[in-house]
mmCIF file of C-alpha atoms in Angstrom:
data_model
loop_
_atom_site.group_PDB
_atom_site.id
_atom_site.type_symbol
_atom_site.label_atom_id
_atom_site.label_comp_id
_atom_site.label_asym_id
_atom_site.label_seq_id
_atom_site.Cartn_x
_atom_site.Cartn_y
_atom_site.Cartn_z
ATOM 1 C CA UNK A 1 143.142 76.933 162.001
ATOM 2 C CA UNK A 2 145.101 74.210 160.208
ATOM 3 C CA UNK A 3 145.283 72.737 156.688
ATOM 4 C CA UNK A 4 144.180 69.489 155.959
ATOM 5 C CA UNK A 5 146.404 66.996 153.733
ATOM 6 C CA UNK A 6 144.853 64.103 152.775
ATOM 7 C CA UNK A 7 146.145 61.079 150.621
ATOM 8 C CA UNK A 8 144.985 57.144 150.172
ATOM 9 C CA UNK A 9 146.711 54.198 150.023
ATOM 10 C CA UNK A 10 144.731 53.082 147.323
ATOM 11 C CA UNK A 11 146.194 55.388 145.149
ATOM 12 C CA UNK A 12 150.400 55.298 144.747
ATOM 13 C CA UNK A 13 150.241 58.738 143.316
ATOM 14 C CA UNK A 14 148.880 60.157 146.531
ATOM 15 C CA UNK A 15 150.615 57.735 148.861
ATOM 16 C CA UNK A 16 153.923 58.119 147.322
ATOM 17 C CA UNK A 17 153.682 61.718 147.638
ATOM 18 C CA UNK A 18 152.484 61.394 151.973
ATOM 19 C CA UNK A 19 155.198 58.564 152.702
ATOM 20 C CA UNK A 20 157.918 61.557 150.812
ATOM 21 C CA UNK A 21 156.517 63.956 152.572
ATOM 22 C CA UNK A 22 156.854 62.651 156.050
ATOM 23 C CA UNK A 23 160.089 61.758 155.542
ATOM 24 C CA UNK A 24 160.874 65.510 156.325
ATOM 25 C CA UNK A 25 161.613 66.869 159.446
ATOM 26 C CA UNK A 26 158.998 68.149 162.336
ATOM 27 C CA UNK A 27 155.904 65.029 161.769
ATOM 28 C CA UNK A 28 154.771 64.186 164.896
ATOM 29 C CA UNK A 29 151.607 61.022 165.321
ATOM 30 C CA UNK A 30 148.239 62.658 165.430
ATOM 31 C CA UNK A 31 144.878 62.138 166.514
ATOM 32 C CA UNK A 32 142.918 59.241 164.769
ATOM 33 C CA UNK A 33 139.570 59.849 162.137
ATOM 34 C CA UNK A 34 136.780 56.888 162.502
ATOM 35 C CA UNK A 35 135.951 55.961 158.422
ATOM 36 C CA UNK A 36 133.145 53.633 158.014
ATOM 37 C CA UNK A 37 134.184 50.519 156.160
ATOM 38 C CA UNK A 38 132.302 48.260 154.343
ATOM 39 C CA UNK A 39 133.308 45.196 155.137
ATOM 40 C CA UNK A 40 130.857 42.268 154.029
ATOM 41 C CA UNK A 41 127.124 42.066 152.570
ATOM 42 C CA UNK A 42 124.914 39.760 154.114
ATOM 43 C CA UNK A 43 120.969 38.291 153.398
ATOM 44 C CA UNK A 44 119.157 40.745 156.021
ATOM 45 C CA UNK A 45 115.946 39.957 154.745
ATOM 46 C CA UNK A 46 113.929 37.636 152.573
ATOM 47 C CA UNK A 47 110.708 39.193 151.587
ATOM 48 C CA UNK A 48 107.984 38.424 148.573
ATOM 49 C CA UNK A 49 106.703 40.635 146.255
ATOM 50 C CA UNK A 50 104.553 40.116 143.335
ATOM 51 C CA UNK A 51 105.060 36.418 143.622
ATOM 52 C CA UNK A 52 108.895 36.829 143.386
ATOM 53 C CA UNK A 53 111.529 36.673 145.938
ATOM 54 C CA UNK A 54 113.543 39.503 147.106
ATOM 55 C CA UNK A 55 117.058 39.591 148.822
ATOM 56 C CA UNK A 56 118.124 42.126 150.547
ATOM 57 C CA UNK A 57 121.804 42.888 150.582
ATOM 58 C CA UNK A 58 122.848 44.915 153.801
ATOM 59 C CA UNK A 59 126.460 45.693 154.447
ATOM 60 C CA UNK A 60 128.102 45.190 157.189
ATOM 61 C CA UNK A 61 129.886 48.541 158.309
ATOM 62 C CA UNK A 62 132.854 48.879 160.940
ATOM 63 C CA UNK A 63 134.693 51.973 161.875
ATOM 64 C CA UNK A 64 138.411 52.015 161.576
ATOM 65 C CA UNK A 65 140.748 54.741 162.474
ATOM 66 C CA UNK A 66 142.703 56.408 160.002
ATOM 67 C CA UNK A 67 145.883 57.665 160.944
ATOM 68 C CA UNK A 68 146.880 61.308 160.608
ATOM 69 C CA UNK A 69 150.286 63.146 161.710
ATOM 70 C CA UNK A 70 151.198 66.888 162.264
ATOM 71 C CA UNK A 71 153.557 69.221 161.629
ATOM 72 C CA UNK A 72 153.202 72.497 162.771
ATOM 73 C CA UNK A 73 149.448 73.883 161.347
ATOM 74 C CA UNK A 74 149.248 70.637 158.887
ATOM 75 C CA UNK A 75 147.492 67.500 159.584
ATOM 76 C CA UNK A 76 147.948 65.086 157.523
ATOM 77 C CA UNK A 77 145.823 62.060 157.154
ATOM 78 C CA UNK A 78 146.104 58.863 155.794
ATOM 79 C CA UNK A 79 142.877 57.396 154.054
ATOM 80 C CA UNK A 80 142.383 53.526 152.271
ATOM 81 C CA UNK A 81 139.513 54.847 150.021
ATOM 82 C CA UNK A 82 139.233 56.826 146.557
ATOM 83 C CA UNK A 83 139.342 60.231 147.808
ATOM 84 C CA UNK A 84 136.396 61.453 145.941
ATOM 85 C CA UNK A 85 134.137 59.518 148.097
ATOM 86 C CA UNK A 86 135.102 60.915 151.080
ATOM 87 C CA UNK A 87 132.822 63.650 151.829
ATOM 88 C CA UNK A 88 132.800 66.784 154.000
ATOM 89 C CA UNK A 89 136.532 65.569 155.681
ATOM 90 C CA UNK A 90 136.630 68.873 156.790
ATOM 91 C CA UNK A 91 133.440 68.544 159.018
ATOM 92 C CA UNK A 92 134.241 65.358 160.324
ATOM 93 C CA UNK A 93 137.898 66.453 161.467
ATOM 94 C CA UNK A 94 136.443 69.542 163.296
ATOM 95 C CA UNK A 95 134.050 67.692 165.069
ATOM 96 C CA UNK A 96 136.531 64.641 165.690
ATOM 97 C CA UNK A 97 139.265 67.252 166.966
ATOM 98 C CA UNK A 98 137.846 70.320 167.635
ATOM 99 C CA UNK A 99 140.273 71.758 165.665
ATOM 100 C CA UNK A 100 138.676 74.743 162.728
ATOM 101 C CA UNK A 101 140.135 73.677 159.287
ATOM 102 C CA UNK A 102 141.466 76.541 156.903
ATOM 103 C CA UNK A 103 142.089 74.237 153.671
ATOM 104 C CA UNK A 104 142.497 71.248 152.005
ATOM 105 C CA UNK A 105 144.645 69.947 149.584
ATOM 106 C CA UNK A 106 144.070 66.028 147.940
ATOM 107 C CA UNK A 107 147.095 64.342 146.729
ATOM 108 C CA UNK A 108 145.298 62.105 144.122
ATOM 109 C CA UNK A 109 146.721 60.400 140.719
ATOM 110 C CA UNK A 110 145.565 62.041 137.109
ATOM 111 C CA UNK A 111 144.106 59.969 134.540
ATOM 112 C CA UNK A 112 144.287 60.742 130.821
ATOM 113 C CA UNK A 113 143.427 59.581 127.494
ATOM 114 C CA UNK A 114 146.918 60.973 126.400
ATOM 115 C CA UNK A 115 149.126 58.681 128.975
ATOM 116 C CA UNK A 116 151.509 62.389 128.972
ATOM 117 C CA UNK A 117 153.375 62.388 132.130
ATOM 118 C CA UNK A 118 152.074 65.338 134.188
ATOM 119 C CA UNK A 119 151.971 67.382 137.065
ATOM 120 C CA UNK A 120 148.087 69.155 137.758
ATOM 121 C CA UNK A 121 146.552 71.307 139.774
ATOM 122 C CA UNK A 122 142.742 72.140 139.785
ATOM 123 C CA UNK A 123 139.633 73.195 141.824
ATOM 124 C CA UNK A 124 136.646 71.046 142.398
ATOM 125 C CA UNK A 125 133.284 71.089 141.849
ATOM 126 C CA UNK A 126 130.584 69.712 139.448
ATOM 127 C CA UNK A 127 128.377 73.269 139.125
ATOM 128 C CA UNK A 128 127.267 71.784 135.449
ATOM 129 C CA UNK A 129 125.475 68.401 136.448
ATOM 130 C CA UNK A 130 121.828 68.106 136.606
ATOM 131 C CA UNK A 131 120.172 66.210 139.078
ATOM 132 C CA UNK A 132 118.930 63.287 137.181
ATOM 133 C CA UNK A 133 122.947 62.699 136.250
ATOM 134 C CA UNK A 134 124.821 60.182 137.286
ATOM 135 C CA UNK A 135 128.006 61.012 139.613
ATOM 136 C CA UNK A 136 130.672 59.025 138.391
ATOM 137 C CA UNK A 137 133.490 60.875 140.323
ATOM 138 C CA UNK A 138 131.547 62.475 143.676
ATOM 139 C CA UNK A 139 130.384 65.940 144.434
ATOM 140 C CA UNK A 140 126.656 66.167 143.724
ATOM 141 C CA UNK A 141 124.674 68.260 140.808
ATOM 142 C CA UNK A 142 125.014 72.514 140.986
ATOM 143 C CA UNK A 143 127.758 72.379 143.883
ATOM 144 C CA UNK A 144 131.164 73.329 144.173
ATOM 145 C CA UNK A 145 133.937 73.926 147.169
ATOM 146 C CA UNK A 146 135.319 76.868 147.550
ATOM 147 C CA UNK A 147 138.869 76.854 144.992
ATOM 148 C CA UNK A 148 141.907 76.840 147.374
ATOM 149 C CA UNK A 149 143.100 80.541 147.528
ATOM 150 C CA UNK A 150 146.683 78.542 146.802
ATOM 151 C CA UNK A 151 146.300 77.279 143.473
ATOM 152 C CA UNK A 152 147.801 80.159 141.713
ATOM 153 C CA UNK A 153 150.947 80.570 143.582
ATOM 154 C CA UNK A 154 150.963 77.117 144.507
ATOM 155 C CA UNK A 155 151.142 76.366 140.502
ATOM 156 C CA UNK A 156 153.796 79.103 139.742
ATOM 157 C CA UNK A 157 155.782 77.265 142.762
ATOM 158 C CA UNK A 158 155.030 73.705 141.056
ATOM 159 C CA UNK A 159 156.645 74.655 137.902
ATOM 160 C CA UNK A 160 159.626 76.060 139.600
ATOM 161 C CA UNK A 161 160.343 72.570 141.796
ATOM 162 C CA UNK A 162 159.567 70.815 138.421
ATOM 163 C CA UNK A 163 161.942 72.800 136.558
ATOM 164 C CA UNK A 164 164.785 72.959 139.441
ATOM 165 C CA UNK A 165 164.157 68.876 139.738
ATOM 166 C CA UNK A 166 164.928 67.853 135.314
ATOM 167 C CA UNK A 167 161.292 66.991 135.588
ATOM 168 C CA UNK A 168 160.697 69.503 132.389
ATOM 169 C CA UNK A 169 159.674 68.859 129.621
ATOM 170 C CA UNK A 170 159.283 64.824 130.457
ATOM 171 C CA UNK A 171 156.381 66.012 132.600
ATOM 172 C CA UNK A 172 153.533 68.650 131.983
ATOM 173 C CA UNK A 173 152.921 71.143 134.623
ATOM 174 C CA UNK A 174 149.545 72.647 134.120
ATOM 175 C CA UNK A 175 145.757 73.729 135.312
ATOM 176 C CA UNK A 176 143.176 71.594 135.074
ATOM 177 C CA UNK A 177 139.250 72.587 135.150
ATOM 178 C CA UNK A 178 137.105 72.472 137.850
ATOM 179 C CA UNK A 179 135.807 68.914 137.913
ATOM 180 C CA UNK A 180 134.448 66.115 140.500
ATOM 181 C CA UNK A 181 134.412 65.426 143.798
ATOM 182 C CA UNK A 182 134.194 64.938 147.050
ATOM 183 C CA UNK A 183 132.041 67.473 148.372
ATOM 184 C CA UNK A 184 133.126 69.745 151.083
ATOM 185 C CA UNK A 185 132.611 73.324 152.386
ATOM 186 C CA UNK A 186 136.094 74.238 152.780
ATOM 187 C CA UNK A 187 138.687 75.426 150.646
ATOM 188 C CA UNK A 188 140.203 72.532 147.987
ATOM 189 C CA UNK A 189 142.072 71.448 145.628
ATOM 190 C CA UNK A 190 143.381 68.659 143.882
ATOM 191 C CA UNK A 191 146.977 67.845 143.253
ATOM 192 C CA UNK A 192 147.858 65.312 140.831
ATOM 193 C CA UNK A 193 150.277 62.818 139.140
ATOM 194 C CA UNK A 194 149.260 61.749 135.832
ATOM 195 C CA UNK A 195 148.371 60.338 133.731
ATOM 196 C CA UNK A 196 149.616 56.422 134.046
ATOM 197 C CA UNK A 197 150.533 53.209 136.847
ATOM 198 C CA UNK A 198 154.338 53.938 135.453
ATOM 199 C CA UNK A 199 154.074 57.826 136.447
ATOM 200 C CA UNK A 200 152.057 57.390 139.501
ATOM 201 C CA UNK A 201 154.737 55.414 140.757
ATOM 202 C CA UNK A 202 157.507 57.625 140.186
ATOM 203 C CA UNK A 203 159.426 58.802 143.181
ATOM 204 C CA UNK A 204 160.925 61.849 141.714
ATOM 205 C CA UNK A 205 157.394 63.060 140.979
ATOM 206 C CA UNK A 206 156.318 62.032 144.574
ATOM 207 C CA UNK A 207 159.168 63.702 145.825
ATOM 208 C CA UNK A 208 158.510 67.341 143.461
ATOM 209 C CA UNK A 209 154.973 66.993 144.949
ATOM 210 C CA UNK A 210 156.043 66.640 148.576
ATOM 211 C CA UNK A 211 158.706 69.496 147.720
ATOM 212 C CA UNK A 212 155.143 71.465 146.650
ATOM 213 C CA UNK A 213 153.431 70.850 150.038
ATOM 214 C CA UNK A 214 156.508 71.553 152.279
ATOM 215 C CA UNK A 215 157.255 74.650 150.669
ATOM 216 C CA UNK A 216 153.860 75.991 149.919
ATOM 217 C CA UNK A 217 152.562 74.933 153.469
ATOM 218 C CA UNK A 218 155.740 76.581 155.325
ATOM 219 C CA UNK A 219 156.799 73.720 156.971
ATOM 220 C CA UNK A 220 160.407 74.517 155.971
ATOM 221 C CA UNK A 221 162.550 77.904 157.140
ATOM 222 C CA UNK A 222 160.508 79.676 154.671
ATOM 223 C CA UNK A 223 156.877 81.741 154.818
ATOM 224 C CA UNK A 224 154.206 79.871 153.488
ATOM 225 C CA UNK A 225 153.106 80.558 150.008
ATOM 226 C CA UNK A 226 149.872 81.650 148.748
ATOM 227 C CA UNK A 227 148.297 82.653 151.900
ATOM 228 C CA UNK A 228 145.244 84.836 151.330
ATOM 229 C CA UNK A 229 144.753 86.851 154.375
ATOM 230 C CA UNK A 230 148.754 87.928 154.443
ATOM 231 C CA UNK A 231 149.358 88.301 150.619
ATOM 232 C CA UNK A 232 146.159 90.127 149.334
ATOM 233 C CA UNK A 233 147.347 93.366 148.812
ATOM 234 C CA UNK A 234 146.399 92.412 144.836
ATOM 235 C CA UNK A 235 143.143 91.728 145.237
ATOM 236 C CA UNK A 236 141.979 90.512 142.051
ATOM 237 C CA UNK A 237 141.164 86.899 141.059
ATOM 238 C CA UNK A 238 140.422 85.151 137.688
ATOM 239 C CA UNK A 239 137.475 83.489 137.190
ATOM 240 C CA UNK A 240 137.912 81.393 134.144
ATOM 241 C CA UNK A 241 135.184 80.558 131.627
ATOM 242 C CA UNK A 242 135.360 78.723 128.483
ATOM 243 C CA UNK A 243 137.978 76.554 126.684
ATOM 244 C CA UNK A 244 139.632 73.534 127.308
ATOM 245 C CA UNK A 245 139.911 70.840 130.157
ATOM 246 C CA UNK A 246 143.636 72.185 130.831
ATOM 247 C CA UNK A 247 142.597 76.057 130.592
ATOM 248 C CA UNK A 248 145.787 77.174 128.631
ATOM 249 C CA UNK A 249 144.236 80.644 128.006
ATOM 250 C CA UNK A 250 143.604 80.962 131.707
ATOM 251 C CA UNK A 251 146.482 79.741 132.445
ATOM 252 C CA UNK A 252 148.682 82.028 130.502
ATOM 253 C CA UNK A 253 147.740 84.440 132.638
ATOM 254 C CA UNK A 254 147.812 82.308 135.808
ATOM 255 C CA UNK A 255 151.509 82.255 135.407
ATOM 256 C CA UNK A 256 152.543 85.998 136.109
ATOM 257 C CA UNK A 257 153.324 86.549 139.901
ATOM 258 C CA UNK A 258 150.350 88.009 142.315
ATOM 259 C CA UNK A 259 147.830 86.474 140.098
ATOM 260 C CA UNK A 260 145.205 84.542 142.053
ATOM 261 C CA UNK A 261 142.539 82.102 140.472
ATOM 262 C CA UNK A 262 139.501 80.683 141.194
ATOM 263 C CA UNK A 263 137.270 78.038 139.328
ATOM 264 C CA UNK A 264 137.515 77.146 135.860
ATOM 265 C CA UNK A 265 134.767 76.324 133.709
ATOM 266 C CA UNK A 266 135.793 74.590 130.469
ATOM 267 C CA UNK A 267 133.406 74.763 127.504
ATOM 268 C CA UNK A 268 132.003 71.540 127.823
ATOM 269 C CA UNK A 269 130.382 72.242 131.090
ATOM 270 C CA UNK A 270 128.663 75.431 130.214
ATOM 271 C CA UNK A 271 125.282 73.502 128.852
ATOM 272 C CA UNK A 272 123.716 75.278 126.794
ATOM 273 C CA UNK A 273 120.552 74.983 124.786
ATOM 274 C CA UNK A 274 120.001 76.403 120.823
ATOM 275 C CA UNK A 275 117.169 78.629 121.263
ATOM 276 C CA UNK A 276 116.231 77.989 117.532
ATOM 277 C CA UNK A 277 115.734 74.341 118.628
ATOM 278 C CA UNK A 278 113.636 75.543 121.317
ATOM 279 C CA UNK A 279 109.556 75.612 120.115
ATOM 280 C CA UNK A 280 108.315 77.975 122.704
ATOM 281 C CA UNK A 281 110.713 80.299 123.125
ATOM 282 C CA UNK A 282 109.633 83.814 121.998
ATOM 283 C CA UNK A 283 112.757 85.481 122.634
ATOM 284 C CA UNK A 284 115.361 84.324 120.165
ATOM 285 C CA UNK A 285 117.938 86.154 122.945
ATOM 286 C CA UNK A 286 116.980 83.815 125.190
ATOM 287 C CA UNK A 287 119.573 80.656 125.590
ATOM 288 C CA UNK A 288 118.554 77.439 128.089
ATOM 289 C CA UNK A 289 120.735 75.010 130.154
ATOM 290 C CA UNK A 290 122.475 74.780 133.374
ATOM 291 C CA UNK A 291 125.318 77.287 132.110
ATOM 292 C CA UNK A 292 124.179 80.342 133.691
ATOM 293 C CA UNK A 293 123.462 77.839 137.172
ATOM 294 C CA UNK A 294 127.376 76.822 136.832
ATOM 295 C CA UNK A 295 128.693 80.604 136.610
ATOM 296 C CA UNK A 296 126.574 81.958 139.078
ATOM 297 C CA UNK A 297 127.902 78.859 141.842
ATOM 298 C CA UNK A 298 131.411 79.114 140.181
ATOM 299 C CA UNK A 299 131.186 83.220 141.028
ATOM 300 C CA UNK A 300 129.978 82.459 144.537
ATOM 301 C CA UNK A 301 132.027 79.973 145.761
ATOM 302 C CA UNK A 302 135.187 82.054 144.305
ATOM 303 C CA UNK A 303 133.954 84.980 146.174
ATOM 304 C CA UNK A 304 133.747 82.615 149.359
ATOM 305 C CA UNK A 305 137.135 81.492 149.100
ATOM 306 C CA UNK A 306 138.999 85.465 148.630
ATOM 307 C CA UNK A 307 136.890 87.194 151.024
ATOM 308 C CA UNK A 308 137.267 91.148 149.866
ATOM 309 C CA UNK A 309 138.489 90.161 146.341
ATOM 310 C CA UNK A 310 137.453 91.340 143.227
ATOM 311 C CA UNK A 311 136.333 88.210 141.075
ATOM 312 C CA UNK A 312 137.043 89.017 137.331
ATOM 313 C CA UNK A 313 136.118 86.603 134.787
ATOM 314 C CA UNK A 314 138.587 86.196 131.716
ATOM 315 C CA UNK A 315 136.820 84.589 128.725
ATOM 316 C CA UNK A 316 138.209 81.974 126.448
ATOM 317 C CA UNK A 317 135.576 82.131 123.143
ATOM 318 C CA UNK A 318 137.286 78.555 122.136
ATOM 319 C CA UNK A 319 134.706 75.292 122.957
ATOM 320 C CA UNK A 320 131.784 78.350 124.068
ATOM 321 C CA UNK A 321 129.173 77.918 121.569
ATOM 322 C CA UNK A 322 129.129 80.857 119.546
ATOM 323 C CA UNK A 323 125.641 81.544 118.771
ATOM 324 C CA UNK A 324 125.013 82.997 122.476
ATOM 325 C CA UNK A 325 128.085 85.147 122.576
ATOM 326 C CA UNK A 326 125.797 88.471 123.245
ATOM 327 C CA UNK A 327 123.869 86.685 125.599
ATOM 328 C CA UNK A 328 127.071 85.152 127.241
ATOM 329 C CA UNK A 329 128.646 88.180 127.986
ATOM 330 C CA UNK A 330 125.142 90.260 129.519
ATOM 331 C CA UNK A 331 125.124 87.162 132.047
ATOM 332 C CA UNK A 332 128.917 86.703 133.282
ATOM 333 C CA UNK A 333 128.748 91.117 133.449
ATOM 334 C CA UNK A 334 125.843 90.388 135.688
ATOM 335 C CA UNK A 335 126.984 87.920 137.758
ATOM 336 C CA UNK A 336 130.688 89.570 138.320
ATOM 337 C CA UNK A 337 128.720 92.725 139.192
#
């Protein structure tokens, strides 16, 4: 079983990050992992219809290798694409290598309307996107991977190495919600450097995040941290619903030791529908939209990822609309059940 690191070049918050990280001790050159490039479009065909002529634009796709390294369990590989394109990585690496992955962590840059310097870590998924939606950032409607089992400790470690490194309080270290893409079947999560090109860049960032991945992946003298299968004597795991895109509520309790977390489903992707706007409802109780479709894969995929866990959800009312708190509650009892 090994753990999957992936970064981009296109992306100096991920590649600054890789290039820190194998700088440390024990890397070692690594099988290669064909990509399919676009490289050109050409005129394939000319064709006529309705008295008006088509082109059609076909593009010409070569496979590179991308390089990857390893260091004990870890591969890491190095990508020249936005990493939320790449789907199902995991699949392609087993049957490139033959090797099972366990996990996989992203090393991607954070983007904010703020511009605040941060540190972020966060699941992925987009449970709350209908089909006829448009997917800006990857995934694909009602799906999400299973959350990493190592956000929570992984996050309590962050803060330390940010902390220990005079990155505090310049830059934030906090949760985000479970948002975009790529899709995959294993494990995930997303670790980021936000929110702008001038913090992206920064090497003592890079170098807290790299600090994050060593430690946390126990490539050092020390255990790793946040392993599942060896540390889940607590056996409990947050499920976060409602509030914000950076979960503070959630995250309050996120930061006591032994806590383990799951996804986290702001507000603003629990759809919901007014049942007084709806005309043939005749149950008032009765409240449409995708949200109950997003809690039930959010539950699911959590209970994937901590096999024998117990999921419990913990309930921020802020940015839940409040008119279907009864109704709210009867479905995330249900579903936790």
């Amino acid at each position: 079983m090994v753990t999957l690191v992936v970064a981009t070049s296109a992306d100096p918050a991920s590649i600054g990050p890789a290039s820190s990280l194998l700088a440390m001790p024990g890397w070692h050159p690594g099988p290669s992992l064909q990509v399919n490039q676009f490289s050109a479009f050409h005129f394939s065909l000319i064709s006529f219809r309705l008295s008006s002529l088509v082109l059609h634009f076909i593009p010409d796709i070569i496979l590179q290798d991308a390089a990857s390294y390893t260091n004990k369990e870890v591969r890491l590989i190095k990508l020249d694409k936005r990493l939320v394109v790449e789907n199902h990585l995991d699949k392609r690496w087993e049957e490139a290598t033959g090797e099972t992955v366990d996990d996989v962590v992203f090393l991607s840059k954070h983007v904010a309307s703020s511009n605040r310097p941060a540190l972020t870590i966060h699941p992925i998924g987009t449970p709350h996107l209908r089909e006829v939606e448009a997917l800006t950032a990857g995934g694909k409607p009602g799906w999400a991977a299973p959350p990493n089992p190592r956000i929570g400790p992984w996050f309590r470690l962050l803060k330390n190495i940010a902390n220990s490194h005079n990155l505090v309080p310049e830059f934030e270290v906090t949760l985000e919600a479970t948002h975009h893409g790529p899709e995959i079947n294993s494990p995930t999560m997303f670790v980021e450097i936000g929110s702008t090109e001038e913090y992206w860049k920064r090497q003592d960032a890079a170098q807290a995040i790299a600090l994050l991945v060593w430690e946390g992946l126990g490539l050092g003298e020390r255990i790793a941290v946040g392993n599942w299968s060896r540390d889940n004597d607590r056996n409990k795991i947050l499920l976060g619903i409602g509030g914000g895109h950076y979960v503070p509520r959630h995250m309050d309790i996120v930061q006591k030791d032994g806590v383990w977390v799951g996804h986290m489903l702001p507000g603003y992707s629990l759809l919901m529908e007014d049942p007084r706007e709806a005309k043939s409802l005749t149950n008032s109780a009765v409240v449409g939209g995708t949200w109950r479709e997003t809690i039930r894969v959010a539950f699911e995929t959590t209970k994937l990822a901590f096999p024998g866990g117990e999921v419990l959800a913990h309930l921020d009312h802020k940015l839940v609309n409040l008119y279907i708190t009864p109704t709210f509650h009867i479905c995330v009892i249900t579903h936790i059940r």
